[in-house]
PDB file of C-alpha atoms and ligand atoms in Angstrom:
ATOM      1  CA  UNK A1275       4.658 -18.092  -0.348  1.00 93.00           C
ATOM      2  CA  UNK A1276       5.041 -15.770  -3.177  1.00 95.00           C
ATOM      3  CA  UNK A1277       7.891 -13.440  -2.320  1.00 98.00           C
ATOM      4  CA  UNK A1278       9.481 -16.539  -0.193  1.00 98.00           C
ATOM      5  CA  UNK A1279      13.562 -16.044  -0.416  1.00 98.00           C
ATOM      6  CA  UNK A1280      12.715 -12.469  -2.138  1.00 98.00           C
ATOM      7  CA  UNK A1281      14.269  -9.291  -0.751  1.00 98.00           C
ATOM      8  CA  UNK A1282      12.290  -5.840  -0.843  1.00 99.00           C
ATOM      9  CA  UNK A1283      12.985  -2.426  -0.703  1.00 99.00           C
ATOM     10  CA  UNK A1284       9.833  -0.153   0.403  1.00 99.00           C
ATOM     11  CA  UNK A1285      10.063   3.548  -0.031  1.00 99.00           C
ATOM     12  CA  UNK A1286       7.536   5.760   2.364  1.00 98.00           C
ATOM     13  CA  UNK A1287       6.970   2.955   4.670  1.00 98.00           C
ATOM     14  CA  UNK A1288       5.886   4.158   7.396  1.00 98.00           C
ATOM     15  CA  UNK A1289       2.832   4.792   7.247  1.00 98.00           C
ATOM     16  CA  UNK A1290      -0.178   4.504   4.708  1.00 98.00           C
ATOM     17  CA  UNK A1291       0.475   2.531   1.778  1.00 98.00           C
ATOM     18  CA  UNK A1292       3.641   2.069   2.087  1.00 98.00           C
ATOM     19  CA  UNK A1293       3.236   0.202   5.303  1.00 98.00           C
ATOM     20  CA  UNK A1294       0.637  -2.304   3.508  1.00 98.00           C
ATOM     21  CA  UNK A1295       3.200  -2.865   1.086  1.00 98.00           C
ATOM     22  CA  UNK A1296       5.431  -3.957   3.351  1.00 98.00           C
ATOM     23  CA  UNK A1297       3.731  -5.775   5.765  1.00 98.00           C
ATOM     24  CA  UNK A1298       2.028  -7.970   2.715  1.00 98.00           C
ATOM     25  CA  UNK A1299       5.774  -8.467   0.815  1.00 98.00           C
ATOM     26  CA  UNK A1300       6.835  -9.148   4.309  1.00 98.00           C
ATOM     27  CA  UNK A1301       3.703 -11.819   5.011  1.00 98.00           C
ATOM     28  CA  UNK A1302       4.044 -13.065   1.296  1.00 98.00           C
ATOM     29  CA  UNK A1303       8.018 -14.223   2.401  1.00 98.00           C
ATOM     30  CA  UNK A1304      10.138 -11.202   1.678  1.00 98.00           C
ATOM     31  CA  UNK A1305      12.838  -9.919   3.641  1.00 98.00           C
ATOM     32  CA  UNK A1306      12.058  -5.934   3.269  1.00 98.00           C
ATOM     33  CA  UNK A1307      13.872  -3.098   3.912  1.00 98.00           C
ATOM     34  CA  UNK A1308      11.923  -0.074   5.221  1.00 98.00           C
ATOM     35  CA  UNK A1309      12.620   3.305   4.016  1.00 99.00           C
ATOM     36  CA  UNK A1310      11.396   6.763   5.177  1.00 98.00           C
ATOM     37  CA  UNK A1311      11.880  10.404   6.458  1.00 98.00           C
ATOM     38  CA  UNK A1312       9.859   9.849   9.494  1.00 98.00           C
ATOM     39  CA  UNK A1313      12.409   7.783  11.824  1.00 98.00           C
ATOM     40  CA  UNK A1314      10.484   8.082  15.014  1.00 98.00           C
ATOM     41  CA  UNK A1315       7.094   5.837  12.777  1.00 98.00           C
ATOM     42  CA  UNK A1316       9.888   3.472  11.399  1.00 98.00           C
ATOM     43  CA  UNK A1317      11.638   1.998  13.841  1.00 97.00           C
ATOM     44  CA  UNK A1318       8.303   1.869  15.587  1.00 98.00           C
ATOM     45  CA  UNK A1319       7.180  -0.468  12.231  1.00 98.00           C
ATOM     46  CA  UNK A1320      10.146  -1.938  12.108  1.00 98.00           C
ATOM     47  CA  UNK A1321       9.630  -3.247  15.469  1.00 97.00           C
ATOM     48  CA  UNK A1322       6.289  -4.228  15.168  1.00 97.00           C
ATOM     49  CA  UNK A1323       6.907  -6.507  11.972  1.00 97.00           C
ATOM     50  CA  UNK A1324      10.142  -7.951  13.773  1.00 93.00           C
ATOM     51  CA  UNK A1325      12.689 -10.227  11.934  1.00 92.00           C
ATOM     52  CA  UNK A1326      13.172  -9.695   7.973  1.00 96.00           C
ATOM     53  CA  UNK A1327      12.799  -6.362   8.156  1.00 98.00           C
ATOM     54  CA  UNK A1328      15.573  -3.226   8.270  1.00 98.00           C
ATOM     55  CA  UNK A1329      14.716   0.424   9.371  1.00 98.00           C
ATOM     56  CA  UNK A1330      16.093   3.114   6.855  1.00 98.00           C
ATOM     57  CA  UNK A1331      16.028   6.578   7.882  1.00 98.00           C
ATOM     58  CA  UNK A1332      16.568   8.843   4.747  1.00 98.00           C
ATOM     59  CA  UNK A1333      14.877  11.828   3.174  1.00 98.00           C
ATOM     60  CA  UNK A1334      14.753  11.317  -0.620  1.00 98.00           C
ATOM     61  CA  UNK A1335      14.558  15.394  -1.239  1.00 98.00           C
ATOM     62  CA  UNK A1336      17.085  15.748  -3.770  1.00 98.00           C
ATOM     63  CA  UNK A1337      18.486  12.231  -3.777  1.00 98.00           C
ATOM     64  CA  UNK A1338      21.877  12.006  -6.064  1.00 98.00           C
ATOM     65  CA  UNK A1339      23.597   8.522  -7.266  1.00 98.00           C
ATOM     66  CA  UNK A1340      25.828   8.449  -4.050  1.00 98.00           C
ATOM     67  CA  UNK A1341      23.134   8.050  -1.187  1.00 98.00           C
ATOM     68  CA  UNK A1342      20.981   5.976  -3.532  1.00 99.00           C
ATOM     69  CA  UNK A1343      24.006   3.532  -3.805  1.00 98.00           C
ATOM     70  CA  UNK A1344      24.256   4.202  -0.444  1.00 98.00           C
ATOM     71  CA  UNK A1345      20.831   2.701   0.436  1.00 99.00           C
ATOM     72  CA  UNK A1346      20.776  -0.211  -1.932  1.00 99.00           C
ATOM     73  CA  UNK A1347      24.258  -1.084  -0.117  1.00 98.00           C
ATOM     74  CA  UNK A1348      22.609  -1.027   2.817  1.00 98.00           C
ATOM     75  CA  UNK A1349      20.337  -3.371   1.757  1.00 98.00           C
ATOM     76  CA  UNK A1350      22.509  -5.996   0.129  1.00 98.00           C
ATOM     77  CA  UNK A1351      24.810  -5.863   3.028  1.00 98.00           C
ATOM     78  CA  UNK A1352      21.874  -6.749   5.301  1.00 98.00           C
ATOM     79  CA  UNK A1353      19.972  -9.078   3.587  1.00 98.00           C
ATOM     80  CA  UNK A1354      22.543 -10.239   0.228  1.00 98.00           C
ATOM     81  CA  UNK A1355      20.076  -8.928  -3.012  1.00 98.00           C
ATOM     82  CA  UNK A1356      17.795  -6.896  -3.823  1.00 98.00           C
ATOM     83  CA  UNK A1357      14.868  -8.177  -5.848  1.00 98.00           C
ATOM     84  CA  UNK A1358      11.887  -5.896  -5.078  1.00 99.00           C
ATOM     85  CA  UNK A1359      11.560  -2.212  -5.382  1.00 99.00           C
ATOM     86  CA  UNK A1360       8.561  -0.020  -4.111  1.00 99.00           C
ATOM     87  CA  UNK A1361       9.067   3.419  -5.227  1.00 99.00           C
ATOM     88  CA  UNK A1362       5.765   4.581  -2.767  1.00 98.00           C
ATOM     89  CA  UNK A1363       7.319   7.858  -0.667  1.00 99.00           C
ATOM     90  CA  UNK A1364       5.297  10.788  -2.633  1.00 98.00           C
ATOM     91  CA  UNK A1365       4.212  14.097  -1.387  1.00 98.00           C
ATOM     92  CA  UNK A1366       1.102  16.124  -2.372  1.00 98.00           C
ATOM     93  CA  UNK A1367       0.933  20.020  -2.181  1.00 97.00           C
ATOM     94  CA  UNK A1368      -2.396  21.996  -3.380  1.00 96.00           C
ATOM     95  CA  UNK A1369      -2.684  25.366  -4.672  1.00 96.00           C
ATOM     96  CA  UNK A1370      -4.566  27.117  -7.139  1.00 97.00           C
ATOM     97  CA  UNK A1371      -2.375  27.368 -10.988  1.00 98.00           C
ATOM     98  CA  UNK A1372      -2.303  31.019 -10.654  1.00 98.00           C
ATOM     99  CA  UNK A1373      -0.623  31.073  -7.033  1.00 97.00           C
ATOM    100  CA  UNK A1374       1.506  27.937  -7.879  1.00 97.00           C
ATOM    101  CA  UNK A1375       4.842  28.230  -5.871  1.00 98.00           C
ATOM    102  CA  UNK A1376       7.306  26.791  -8.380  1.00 98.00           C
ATOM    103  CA  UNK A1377       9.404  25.791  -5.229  1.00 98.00           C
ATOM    104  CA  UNK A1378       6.213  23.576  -4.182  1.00 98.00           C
ATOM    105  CA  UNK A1379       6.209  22.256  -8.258  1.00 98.00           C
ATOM    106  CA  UNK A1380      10.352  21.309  -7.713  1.00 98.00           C
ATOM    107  CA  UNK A1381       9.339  19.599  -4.358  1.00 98.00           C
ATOM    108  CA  UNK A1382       6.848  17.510  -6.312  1.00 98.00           C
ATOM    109  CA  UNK A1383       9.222  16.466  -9.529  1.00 98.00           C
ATOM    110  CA  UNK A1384      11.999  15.733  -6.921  1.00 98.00           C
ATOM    111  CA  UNK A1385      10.298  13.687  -4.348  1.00 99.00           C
ATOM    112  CA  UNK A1386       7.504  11.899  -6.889  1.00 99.00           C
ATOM    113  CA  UNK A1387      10.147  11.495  -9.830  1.00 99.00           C
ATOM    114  CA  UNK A1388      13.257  12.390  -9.344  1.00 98.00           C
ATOM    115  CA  UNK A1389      13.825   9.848  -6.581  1.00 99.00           C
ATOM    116  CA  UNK A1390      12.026   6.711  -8.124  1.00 99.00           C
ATOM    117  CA  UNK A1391      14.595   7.516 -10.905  1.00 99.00           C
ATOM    118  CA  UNK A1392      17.467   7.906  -9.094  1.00 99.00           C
ATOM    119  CA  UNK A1393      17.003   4.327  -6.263  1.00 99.00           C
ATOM    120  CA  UNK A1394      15.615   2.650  -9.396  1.00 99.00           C
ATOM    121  CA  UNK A1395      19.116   3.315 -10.728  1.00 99.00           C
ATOM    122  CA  UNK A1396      21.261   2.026  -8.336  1.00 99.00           C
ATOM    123  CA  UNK A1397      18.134  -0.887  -7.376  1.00 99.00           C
ATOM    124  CA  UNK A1398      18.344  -1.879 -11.121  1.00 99.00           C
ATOM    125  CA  UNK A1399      22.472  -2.008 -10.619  1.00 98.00           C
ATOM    126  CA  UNK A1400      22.579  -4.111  -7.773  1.00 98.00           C
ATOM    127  CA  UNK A1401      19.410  -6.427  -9.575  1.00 98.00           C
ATOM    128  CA  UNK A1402      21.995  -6.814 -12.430  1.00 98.00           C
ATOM    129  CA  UNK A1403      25.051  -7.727 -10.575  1.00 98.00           C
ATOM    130  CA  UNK A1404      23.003 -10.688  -8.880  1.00 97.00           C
ATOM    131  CA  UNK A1405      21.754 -11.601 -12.221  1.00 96.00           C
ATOM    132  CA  UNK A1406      18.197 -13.136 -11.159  1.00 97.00           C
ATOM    133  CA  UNK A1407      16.480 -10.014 -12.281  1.00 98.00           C
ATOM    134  CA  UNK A1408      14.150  -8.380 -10.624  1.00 98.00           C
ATOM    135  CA  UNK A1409      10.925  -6.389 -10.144  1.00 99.00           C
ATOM    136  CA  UNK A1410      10.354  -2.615 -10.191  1.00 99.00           C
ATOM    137  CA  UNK A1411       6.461  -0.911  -9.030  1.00 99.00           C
ATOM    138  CA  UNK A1412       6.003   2.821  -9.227  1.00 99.00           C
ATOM    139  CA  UNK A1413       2.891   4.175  -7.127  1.00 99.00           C
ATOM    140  CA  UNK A1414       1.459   6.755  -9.385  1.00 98.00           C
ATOM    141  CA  UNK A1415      -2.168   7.727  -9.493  1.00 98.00           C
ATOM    142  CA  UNK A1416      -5.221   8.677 -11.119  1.00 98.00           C
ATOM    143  CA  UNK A1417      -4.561  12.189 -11.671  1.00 98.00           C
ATOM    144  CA  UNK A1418      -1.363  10.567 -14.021  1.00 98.00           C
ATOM    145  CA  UNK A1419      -4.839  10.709 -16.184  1.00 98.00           C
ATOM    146  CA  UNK A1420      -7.052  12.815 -14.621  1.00 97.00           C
ATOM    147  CA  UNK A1421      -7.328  16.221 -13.901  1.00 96.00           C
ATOM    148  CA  UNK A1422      -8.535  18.009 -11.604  1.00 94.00           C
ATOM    149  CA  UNK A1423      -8.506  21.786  -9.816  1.00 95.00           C
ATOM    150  CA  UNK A1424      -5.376  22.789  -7.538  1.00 96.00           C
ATOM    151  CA  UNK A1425      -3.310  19.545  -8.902  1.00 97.00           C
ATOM    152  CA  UNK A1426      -1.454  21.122 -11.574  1.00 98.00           C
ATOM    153  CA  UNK A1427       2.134  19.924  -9.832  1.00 98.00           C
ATOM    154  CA  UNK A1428       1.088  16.486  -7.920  1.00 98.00           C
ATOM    155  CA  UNK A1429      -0.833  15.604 -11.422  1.00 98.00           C
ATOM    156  CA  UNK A1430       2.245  16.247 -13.721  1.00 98.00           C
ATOM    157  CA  UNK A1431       4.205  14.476 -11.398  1.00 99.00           C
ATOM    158  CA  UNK A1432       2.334  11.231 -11.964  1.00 98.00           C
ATOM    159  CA  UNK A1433       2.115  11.503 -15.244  1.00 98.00           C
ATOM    160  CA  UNK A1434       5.789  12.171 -15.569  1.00 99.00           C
ATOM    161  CA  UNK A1435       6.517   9.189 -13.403  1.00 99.00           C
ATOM    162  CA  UNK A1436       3.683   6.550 -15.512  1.00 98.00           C
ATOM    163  CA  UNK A1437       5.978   7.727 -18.530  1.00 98.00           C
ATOM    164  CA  UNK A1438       9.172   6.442 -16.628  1.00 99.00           C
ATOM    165  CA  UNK A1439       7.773   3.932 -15.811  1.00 99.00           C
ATOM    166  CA  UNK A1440       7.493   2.790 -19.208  1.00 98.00           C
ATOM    167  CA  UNK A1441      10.754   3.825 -20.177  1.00 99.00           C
ATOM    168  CA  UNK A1442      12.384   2.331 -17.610  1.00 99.00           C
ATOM    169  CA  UNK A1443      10.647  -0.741 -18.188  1.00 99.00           C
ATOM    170  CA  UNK A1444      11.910  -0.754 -21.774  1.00 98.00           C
ATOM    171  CA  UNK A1445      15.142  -0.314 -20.890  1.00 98.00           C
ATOM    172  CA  UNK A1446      15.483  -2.833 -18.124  1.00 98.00           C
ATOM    173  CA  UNK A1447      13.158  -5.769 -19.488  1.00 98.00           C
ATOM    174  CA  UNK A1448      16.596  -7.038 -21.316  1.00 98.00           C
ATOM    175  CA  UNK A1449      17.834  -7.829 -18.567  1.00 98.00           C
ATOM    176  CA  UNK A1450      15.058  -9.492 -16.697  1.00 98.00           C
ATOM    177  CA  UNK A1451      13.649  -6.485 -14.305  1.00 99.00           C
ATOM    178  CA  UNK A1452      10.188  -5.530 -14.745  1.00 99.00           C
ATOM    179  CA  UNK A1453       8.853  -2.182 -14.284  1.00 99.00           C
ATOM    180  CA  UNK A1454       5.409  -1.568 -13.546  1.00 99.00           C
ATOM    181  CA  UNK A1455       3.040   1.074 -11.973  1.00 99.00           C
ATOM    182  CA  UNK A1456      -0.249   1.101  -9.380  1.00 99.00           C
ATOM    183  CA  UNK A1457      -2.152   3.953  -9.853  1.00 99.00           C
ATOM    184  CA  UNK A1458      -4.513   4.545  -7.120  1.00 98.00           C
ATOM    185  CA  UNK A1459      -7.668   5.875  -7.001  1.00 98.00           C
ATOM    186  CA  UNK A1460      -8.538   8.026  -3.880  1.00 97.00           C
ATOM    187  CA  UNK A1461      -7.184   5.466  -0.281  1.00 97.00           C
ATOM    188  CA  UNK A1462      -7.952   6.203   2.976  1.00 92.00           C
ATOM    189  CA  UNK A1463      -4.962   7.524   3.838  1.00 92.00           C
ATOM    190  CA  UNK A1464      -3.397  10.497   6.020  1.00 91.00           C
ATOM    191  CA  UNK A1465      -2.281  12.164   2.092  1.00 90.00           C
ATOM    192  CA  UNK A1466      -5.666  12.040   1.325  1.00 89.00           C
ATOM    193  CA  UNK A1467      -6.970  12.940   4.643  1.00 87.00           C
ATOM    194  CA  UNK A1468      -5.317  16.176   4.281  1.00 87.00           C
ATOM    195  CA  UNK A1469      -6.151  16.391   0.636  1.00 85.00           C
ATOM    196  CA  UNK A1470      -9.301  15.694  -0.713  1.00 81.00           C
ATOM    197  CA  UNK A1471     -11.087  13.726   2.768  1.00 83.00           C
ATOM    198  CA  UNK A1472     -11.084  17.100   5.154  1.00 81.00           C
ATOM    199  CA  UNK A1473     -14.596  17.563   4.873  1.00 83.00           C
ATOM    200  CA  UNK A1474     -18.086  16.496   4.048  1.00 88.00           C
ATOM    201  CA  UNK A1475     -18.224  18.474   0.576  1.00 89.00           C
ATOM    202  CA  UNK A1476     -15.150  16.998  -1.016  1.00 89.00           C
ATOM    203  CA  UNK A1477     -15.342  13.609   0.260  1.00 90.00           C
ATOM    204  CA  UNK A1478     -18.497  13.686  -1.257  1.00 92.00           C
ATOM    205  CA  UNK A1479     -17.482  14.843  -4.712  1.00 91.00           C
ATOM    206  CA  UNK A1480     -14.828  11.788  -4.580  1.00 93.00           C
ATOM    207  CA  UNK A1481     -17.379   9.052  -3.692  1.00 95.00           C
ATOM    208  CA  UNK A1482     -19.997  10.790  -6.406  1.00 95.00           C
ATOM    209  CA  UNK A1483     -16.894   9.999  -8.522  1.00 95.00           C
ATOM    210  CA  UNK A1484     -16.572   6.341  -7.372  1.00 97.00           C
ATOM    211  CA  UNK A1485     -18.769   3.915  -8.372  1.00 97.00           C
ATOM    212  CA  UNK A1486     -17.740   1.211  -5.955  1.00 97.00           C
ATOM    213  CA  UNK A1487     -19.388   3.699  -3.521  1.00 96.00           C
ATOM    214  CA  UNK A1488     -16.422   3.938  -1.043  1.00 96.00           C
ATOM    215  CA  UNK A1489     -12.503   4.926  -0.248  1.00 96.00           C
ATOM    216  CA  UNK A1490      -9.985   2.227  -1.097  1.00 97.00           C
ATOM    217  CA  UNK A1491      -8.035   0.562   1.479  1.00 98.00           C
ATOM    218  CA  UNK A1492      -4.368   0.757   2.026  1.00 98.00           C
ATOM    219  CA  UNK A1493      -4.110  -3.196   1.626  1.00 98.00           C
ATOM    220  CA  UNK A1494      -6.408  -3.325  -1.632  1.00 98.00           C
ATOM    221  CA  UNK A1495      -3.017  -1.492  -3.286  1.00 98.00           C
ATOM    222  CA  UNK A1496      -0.456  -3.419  -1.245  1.00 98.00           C
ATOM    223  CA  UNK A1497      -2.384  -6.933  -3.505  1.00 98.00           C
ATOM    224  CA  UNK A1498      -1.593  -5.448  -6.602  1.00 99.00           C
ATOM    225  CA  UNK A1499       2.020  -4.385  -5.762  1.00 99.00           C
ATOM    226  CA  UNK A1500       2.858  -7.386  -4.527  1.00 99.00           C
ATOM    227  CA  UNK A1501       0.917  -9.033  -7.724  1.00 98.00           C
ATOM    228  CA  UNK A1502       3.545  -6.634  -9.959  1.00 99.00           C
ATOM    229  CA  UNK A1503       6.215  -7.560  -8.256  1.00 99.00           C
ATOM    230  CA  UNK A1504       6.087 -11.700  -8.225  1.00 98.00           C
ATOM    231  CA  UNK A1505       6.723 -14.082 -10.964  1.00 98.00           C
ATOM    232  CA  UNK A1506       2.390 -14.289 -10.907  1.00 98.00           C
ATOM    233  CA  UNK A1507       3.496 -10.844 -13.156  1.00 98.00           C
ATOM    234  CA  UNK A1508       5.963 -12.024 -15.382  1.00 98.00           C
ATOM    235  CA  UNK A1509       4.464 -11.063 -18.849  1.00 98.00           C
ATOM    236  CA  UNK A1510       3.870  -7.905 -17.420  1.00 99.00           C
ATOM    237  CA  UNK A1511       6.053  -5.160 -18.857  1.00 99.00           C
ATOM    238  CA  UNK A1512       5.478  -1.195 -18.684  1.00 99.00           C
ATOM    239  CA  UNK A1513       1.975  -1.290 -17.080  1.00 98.00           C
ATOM    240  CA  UNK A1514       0.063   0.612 -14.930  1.00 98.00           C
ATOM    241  CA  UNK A1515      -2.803  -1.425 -12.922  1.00 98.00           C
ATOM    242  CA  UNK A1516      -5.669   1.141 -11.900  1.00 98.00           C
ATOM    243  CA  UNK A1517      -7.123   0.230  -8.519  1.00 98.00           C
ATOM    244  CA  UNK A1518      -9.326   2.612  -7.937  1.00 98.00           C
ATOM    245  CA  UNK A1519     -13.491   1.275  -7.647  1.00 98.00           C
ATOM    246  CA  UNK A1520     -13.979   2.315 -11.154  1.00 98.00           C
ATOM    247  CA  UNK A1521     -12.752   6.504 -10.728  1.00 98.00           C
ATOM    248  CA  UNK A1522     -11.207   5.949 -14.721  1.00 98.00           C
ATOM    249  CA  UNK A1523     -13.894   4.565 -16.379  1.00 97.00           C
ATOM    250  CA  UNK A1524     -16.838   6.364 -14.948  1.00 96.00           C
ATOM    251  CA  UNK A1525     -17.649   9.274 -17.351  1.00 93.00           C
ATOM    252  CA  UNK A1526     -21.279  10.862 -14.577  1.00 91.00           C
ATOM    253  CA  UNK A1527     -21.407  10.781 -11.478  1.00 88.00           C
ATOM    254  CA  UNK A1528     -22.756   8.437  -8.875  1.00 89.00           C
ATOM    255  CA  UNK A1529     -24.824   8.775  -6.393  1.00 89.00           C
ATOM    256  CA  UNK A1530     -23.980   8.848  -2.860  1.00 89.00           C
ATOM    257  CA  UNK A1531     -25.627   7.059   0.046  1.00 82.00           C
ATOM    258  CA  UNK A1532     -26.989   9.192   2.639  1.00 73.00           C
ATOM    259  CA  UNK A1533     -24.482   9.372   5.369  1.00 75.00           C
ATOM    260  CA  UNK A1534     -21.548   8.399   3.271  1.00 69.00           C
ATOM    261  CA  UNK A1535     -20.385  11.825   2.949  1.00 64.00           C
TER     262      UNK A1535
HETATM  263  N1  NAD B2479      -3.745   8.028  -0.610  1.00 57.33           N
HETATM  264  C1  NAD B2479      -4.213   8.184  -1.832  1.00 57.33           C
HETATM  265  O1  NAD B2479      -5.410   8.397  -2.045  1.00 57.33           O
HETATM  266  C2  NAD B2479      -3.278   8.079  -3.024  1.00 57.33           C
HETATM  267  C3  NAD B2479      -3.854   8.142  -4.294  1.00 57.33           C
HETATM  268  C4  NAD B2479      -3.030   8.050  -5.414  1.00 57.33           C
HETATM  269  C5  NAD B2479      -1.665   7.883  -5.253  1.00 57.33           C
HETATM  270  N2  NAD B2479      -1.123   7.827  -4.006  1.00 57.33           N
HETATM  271  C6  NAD B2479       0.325   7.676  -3.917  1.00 57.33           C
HETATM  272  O2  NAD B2479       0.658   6.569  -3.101  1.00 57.33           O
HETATM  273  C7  NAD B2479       1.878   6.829  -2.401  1.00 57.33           C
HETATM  274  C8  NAD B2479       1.654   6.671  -0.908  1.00 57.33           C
HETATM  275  O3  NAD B2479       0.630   7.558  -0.507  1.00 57.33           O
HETATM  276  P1  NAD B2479       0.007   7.588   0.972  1.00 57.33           P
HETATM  277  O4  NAD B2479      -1.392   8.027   0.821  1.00 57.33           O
HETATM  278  O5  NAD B2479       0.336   6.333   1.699  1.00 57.33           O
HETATM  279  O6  NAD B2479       0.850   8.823   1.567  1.00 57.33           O
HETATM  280  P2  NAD B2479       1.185   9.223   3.075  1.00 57.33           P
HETATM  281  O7  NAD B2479       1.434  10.703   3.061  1.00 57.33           O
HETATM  282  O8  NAD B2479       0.165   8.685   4.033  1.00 57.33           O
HETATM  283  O9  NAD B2479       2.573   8.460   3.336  1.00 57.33           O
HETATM  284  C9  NAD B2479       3.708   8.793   2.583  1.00 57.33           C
HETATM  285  C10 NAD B2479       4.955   8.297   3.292  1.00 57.33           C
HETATM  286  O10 NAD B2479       6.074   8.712   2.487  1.00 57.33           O
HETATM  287  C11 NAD B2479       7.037   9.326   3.332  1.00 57.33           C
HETATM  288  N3  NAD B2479       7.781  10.328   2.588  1.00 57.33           N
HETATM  289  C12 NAD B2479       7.275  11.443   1.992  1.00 57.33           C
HETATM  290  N4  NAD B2479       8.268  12.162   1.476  1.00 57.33           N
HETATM  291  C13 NAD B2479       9.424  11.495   1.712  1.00 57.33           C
HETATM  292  C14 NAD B2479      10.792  11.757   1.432  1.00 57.33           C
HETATM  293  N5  NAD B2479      11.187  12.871   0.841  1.00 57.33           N
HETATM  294  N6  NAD B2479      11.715  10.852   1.815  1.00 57.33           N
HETATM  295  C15 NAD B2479      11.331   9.723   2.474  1.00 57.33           C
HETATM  296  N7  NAD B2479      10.059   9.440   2.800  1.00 57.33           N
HETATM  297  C16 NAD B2479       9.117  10.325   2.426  1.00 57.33           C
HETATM  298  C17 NAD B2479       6.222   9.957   4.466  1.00 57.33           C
HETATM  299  O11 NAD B2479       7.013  10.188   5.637  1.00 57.33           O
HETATM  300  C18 NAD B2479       5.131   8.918   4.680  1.00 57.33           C
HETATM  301  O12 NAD B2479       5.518   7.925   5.608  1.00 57.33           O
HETATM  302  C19 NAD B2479       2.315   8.235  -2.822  1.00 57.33           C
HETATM  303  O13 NAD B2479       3.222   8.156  -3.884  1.00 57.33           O
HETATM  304  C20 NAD B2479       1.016   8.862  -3.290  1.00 57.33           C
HETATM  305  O14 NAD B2479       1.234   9.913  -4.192  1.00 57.33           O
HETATM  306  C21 NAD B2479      -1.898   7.931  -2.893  1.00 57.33           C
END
């Protein structure tokens, strides 16, 4: 198995596709630790997947050095290392530019970058005091690249955290961690749901702008983070893998079956 021996740390697991994440690392032979806000859906996971895996309740609003250290600890102490970090937990908040509330923008930087900075800190730490290296996979998006209307602080959040990602990766590929990115196109998902799937109108405008003709699945992105993540990777440095039916290189529109939206 892939991940066999591997330890994994999963942020926004709970539900979504942070849950495919870990449930494939987990079937793929990792040990994972599962982190969210949402306590009451984790333990209920945690449950479910059984042995190899360890519930952690935290809210990463605002997340400084000590609790991330706090967290990895939690994880070594558990499980002995820490190879595998999913930096997935990310929040989405709409509103037109001109009513933007620049409390909703902080929210965004904090949660979607601030954090994967922070737990990739203390991750990379911990990766370097066990000296086998190590893997790191941001979940960005799309919108890191594309824009669209009422996006103006979820999109500069992904594009801030692709450009970490590369950073990072520079930084860390010395000594043997890996930093890479998923973008995702648009996954059936309750973010989305809420976002862009609420009704007939804008789920068609997203399937008129994918020409594989439907929503992506929460597994489809769990493959290619666990691809990232495993030695199958390991010329792969700084990248961001678009899985998204074709949303980045479509430049028209598609049409959409009847009944689709
Ligand atoms: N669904 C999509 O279409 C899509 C597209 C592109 C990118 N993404 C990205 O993929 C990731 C996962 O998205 P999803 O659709 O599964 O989202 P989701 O809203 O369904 O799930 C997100 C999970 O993260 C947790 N979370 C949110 N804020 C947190 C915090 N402060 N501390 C701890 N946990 C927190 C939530 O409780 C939830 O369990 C996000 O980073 C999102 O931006 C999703």
């Amino acid at each position: 198995m892939k991940h066999q021996g591997k330890v994994a740390l999963v942020t926004g697991a709970a539900q979504g596709i942070g849950m495919a994440c870990a449930t494939r690392l987990l079937a793929e032979g990792a040990q994972v630790a599962l982190l969210d806000r949402d306590g009451d859906r984790l333990h209920a996971l945690a449950a479910r997947l059984g042995a190899g895996t360890l519930a952690i309740s935290a809210d990463l609003t605002g997340l400084g050095t000590a609790s991330a250290t706090e967290i990895v600890a939690r994880v070594t102490e558990r499980f002995g290392r820490l190879d595998i970090l999913v930096n997935n937990a990310g929040v989405l908040r709409l509103q037109s530019f001109l009513d933007f509330d620049p409390d909703d923008f902080s929210l965004m930087m904090d949660v979607n970058v601030r954090a994967p900075l922070v737990l990739s800190q203390a991750a990379a730490r911990a990766m370097i005091a066990g000296a086998a290296g190590g893997a790191i996979v941001n979940l960005t998006s799309v919108t890191a690249e594309l824009a669209a209307p009422l996006i103006a602080g979820y999109a500069a959040s992904k594009g801030a955290l692709r450009q970490l990602t590369r950073v990072m990766a520079l930084e860390l590929i010395g000594q043997g961690i890996r930093v890479n990115a998923v973008g995702p196109g648009t996954i059936g998902t309750e973010m989305a749901a809420n976002a862009v799937l609420g009704d007939s109108a804008q789920r068609h405008t997203v399937l008129s702008r994918t020409p594989i003709g439907r929503l992506g699945k929460t597994d489809e992105i769990a493959k290619a983070v666990s691809f990232l993540a495993s030695d199958d990777a390991s010329y792969i440095v700084g990248q961001t893998v678009y899985v998204d039916g074709g949303r980045l290189i479509l430049n028209y529109v598609v049409p959409v079956a009847e009944g689709d939206a």
